[in-house]
mmCIF file of C-alpha atoms in Angstrom:
data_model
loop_
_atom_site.group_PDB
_atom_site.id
_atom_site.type_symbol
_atom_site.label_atom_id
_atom_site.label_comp_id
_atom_site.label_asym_id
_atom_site.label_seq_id
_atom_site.Cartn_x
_atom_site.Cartn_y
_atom_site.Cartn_z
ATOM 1 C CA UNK T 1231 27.632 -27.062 3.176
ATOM 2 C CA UNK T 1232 28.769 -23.637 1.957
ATOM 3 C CA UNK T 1233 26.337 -21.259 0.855
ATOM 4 C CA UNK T 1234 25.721 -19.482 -2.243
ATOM 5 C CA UNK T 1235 28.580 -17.250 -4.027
ATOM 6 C CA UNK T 1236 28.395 -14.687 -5.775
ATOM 7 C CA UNK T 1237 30.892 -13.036 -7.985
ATOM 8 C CA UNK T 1238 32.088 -10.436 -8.815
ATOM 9 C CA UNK T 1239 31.242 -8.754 -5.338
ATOM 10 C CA UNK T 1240 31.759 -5.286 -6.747
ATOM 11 C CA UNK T 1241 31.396 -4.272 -10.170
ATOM 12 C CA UNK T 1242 31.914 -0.339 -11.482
ATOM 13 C CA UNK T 1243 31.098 0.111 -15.649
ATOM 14 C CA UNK T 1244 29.538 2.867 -17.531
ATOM 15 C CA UNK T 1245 26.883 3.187 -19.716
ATOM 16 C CA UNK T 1246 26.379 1.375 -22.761
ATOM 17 C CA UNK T 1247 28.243 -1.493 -21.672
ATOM 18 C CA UNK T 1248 27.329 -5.035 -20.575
ATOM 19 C CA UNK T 1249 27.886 -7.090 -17.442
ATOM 20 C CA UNK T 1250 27.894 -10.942 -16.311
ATOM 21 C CA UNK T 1251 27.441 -11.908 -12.978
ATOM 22 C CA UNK T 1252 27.461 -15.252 -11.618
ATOM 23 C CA UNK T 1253 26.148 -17.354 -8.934
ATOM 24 C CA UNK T 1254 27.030 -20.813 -7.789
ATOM 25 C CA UNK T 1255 24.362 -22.092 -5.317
ATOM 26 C CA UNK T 1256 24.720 -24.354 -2.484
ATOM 27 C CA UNK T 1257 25.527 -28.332 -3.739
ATOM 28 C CA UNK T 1258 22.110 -30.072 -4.486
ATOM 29 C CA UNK T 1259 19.937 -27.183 -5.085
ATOM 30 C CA UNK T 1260 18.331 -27.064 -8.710
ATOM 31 C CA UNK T 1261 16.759 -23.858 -8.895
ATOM 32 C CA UNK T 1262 18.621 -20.419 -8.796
ATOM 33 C CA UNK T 1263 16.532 -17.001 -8.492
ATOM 34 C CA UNK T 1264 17.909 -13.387 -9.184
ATOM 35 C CA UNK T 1265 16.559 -10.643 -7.350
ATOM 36 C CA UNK T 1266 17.622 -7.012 -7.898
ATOM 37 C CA UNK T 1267 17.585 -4.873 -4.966
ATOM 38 C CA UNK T 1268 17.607 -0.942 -5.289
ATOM 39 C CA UNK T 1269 16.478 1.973 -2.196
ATOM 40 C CA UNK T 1270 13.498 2.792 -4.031
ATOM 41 C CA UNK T 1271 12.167 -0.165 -5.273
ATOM 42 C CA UNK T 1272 13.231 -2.855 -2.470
ATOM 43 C CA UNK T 1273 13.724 -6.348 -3.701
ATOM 44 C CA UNK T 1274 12.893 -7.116 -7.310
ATOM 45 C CA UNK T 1275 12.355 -10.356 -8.653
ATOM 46 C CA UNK T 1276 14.364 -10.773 -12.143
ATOM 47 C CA UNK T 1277 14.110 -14.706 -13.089
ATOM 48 C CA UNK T 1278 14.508 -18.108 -11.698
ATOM 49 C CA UNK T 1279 16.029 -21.092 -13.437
ATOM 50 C CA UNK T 1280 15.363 -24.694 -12.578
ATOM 51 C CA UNK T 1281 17.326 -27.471 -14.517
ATOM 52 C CA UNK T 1282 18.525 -25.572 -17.193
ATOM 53 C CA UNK T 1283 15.369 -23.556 -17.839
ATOM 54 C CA UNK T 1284 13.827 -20.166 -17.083
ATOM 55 C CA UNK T 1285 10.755 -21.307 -14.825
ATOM 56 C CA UNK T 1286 9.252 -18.015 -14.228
ATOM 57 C CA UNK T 1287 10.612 -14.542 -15.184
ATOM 58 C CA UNK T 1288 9.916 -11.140 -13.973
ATOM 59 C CA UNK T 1289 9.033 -7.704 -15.096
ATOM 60 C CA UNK T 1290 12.300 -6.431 -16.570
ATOM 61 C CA UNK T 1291 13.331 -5.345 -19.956
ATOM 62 C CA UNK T 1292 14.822 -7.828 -22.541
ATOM 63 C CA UNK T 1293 17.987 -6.489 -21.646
ATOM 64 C CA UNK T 1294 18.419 -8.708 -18.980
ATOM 65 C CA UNK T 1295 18.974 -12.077 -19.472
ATOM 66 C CA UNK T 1296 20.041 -15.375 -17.409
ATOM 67 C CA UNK T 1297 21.180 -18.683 -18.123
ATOM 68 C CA UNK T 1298 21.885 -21.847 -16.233
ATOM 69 C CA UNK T 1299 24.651 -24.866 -16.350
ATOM 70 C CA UNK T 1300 24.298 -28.238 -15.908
ATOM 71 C CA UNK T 1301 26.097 -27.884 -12.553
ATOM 72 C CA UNK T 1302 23.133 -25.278 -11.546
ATOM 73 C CA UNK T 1303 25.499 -22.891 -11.763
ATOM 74 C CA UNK T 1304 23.755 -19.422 -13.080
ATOM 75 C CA UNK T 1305 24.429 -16.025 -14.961
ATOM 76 C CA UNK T 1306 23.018 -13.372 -15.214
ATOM 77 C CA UNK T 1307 23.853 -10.907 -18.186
ATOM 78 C CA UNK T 1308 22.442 -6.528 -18.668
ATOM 79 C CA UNK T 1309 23.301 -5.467 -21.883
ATOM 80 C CA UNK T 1310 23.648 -1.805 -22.836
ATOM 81 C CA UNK T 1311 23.471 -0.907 -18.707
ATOM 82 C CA UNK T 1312 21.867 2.401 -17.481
ATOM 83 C CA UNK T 1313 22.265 4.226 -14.885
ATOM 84 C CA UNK T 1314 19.139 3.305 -13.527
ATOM 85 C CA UNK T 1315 20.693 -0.651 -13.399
ATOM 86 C CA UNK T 1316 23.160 0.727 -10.643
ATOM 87 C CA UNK T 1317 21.854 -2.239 -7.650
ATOM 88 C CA UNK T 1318 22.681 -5.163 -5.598
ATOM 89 C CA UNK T 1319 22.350 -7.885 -7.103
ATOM 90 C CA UNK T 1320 20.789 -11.105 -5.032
ATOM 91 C CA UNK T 1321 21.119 -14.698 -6.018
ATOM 92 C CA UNK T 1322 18.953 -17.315 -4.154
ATOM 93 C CA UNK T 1323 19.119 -21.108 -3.997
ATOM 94 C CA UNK T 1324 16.697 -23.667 -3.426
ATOM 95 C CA UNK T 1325 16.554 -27.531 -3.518
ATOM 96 C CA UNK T 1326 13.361 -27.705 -5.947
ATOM 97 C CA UNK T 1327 11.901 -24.022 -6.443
ATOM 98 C CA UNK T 1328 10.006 -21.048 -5.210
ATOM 99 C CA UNK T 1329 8.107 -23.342 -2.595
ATOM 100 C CA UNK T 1330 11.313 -24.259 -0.663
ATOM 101 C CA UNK T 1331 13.529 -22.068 1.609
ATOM 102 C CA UNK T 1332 15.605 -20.159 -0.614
ATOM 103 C CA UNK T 1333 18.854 -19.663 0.448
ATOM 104 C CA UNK T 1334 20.617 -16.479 -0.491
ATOM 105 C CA UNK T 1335 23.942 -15.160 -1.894
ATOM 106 C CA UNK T 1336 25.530 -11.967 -0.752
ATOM 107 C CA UNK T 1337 25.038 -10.299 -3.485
ATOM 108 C CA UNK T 1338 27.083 -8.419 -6.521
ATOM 109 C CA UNK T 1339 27.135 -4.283 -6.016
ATOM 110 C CA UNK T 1340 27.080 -3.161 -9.575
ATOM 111 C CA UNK T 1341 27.419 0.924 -10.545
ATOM 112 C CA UNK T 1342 26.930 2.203 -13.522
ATOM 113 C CA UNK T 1343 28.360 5.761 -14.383
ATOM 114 C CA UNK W 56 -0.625 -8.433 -9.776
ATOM 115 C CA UNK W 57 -0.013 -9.096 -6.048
ATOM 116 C CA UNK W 58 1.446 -6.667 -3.502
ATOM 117 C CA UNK W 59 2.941 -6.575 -0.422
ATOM 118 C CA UNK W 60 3.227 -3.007 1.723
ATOM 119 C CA UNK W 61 4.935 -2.153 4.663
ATOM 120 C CA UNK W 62 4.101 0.915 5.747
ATOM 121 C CA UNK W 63 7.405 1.790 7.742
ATOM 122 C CA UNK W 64 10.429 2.676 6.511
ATOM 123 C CA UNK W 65 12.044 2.556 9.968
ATOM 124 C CA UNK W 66 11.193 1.951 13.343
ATOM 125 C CA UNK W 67 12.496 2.947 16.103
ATOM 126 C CA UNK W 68 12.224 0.915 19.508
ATOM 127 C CA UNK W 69 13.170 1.005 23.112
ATOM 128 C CA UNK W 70 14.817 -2.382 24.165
ATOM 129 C CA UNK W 71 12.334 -4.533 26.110
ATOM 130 C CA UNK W 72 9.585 -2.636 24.549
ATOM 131 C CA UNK W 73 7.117 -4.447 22.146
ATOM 132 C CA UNK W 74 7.653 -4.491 18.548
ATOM 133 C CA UNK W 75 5.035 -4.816 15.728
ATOM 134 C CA UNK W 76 6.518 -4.461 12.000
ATOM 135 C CA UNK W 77 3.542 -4.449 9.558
ATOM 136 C CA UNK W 78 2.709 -6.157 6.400
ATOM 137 C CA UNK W 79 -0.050 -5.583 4.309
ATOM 138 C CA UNK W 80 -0.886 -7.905 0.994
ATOM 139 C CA UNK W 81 -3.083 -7.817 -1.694
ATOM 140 C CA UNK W 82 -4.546 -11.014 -3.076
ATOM 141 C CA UNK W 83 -7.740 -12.682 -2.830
ATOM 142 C CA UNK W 84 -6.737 -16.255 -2.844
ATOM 143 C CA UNK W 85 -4.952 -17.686 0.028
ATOM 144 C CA UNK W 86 -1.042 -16.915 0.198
ATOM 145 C CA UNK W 87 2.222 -17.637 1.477
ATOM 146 C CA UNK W 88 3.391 -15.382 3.767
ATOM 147 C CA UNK W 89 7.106 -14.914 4.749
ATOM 148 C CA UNK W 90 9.502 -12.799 6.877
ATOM 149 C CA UNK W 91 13.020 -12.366 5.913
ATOM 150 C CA UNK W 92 15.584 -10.649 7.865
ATOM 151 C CA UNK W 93 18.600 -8.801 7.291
ATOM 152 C CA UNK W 94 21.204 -8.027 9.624
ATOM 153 C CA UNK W 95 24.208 -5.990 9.360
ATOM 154 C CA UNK W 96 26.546 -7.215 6.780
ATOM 155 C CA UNK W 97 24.878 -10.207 6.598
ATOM 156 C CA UNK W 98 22.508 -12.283 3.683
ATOM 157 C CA UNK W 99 19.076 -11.758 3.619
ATOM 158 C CA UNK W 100 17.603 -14.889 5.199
ATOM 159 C CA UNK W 101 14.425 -16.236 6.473
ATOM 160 C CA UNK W 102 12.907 -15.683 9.355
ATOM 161 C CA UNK W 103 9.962 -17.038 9.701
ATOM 162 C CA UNK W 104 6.464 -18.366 7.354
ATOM 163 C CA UNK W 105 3.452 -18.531 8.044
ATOM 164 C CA UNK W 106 2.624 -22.355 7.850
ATOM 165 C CA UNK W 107 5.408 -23.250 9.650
ATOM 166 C CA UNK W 108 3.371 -21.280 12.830
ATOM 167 C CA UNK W 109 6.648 -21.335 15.039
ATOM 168 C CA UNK W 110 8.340 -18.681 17.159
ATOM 169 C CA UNK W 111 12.081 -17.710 16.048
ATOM 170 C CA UNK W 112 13.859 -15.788 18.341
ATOM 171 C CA UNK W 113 10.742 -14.733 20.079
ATOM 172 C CA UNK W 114 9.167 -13.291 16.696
ATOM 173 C CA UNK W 115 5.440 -14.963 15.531
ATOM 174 C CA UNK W 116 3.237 -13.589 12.796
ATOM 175 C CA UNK W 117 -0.036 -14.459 12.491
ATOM 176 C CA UNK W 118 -1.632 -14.823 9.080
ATOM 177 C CA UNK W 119 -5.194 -12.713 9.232
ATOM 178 C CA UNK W 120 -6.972 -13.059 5.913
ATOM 179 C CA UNK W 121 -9.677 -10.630 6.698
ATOM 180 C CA UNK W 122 -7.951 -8.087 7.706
ATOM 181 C CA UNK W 123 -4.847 -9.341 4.223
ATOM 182 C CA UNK W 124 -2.042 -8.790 7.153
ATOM 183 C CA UNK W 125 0.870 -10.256 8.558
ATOM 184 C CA UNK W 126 2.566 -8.858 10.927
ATOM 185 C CA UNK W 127 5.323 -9.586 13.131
ATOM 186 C CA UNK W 128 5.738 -9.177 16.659
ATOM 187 C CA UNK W 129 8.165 -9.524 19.413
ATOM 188 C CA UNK W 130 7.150 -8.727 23.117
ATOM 189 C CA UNK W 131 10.339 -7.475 24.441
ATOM 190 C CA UNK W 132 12.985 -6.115 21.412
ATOM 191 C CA UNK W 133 16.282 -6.861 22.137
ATOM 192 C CA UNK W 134 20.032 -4.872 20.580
ATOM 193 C CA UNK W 135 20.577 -7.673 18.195
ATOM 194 C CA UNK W 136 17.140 -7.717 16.849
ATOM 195 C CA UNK W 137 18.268 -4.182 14.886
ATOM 196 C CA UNK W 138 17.949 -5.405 11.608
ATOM 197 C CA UNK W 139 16.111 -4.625 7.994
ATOM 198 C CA UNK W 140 13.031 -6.921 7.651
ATOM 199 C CA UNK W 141 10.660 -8.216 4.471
ATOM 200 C CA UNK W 142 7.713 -9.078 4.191
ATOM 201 C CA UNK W 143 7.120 -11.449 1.252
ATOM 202 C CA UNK W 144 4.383 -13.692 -0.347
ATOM 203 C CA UNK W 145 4.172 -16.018 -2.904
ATOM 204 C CA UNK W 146 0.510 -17.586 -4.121
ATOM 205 C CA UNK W 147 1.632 -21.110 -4.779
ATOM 206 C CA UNK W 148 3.203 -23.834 -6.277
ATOM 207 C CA UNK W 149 6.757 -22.333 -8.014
ATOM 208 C CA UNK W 150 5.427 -19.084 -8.048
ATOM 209 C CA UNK W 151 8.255 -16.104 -7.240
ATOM 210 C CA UNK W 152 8.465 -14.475 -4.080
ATOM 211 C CA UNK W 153 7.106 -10.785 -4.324
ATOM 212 C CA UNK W 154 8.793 -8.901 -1.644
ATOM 213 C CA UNK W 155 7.902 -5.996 -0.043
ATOM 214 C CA UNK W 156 9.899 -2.894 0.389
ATOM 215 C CA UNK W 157 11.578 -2.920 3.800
ATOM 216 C CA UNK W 158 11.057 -1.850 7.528
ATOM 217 C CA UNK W 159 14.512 -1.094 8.830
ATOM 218 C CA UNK W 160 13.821 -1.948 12.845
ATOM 219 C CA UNK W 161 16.349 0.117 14.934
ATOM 220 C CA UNK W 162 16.337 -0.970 19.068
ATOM 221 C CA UNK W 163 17.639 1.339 21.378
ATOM 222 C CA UNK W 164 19.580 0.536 24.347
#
């Protein structure tokens, strides 16, 4: 099977502006996860869809936002970026949820100037 | 809210010397406990969990509730095991990984 894409693989905006990533994960799996990864901070958990739905949702600002198709494929959306949104971003696949093996993307590198 | 700390940034190893990468959680219930691994220009992907109690590429990690660790070992480190490693734990059901922040291991030859 091929594994999860991500794209755009590099991104470069400046503030004020918004972005859309996307991620299509691997055929059969329902639930997609978004992780933000930064130096300081590590891996981040942002939200994770299942069927169409946000199933759980992190600690970020309202500025970031997610949706998912009915093919599973996800996006992710930061409005008005700051610098301070400057990361990797992960995507991560799973049959069912959390409690399976998720599967991950290799990422989008987004900077923010 | 639930934690997970690894105390090293990096580590530094001889090859064929032990390794021990450290995870530390907090949460009073019983957890999942994961290692994920990243190698060089690779994804992140999973190493090893704790119910699964297997050995993957020589690595085990032993779940120790009273002492809330995890921690991985290897007896003899080999070149390719140079990686960036994450601890991570989730506390059931469809709950989201929490991740900690990263032990970059580094073997020399």
């Amino acid at each position: 099977k091929a594994g999860v894409t991500q794209t755009p693989r590099y991104l470069i905006k400046t503030r004020g502006q918004q972005v859309t990533l996307s991620c299509s994960p691997i055929s059969g799996h329902r639930s997609v996860s978004w992780y933000q990864q930064t130096p300081g901070q590590g891996l981040q958990f942002l939200f994770e869809y299942f069927s169409e739905t946000q199933r759980n949702k992190g600690n970020f600002p309202g500025r970031f936002s997610g949706r998912q198709f009915s093919n599973s494929r996800s996006e992710m959306n930061v409005s008005t970026l700051e610098l301070g949104d400057s990361a990797l971003y992960l995507c991560a696949s799973s049959p069912q949820g959390t409690y399976n093996e998720q599967f991950f993307g290799p990422g989008t590198r987004l900077t923010v100037l | 809210a639930q934690r997970v700390t690894q105390p090293e940034k990096l580590l530094s190893v001889f090859k064929g010397a032990p390794v021990e990468l450290k995870c530390n959680y907090s949460y009073s219930g019983s957890p999942e406990l994961f290692w994920y691994v990243q190698y060089s220009r690779q994804r992140l992907q999973l190493l090893l969990r704790h119910i699964s109690r297997e050995s993957i590429k020589g690595f085990t990690a032993d779940l120790n509730k009273g002492e809330t660790s995890f921690h991985l070992k290897k007896p003899f480190a080999q070149e390719e095991d140079s990686a960036m490693y994450y601890c991570a734990l989730k506390i059931g059901g469809n709950t989201p990984l929490v991740f900690g922040k990263g032990t970059r291991l580094s073997v020399i030859a």
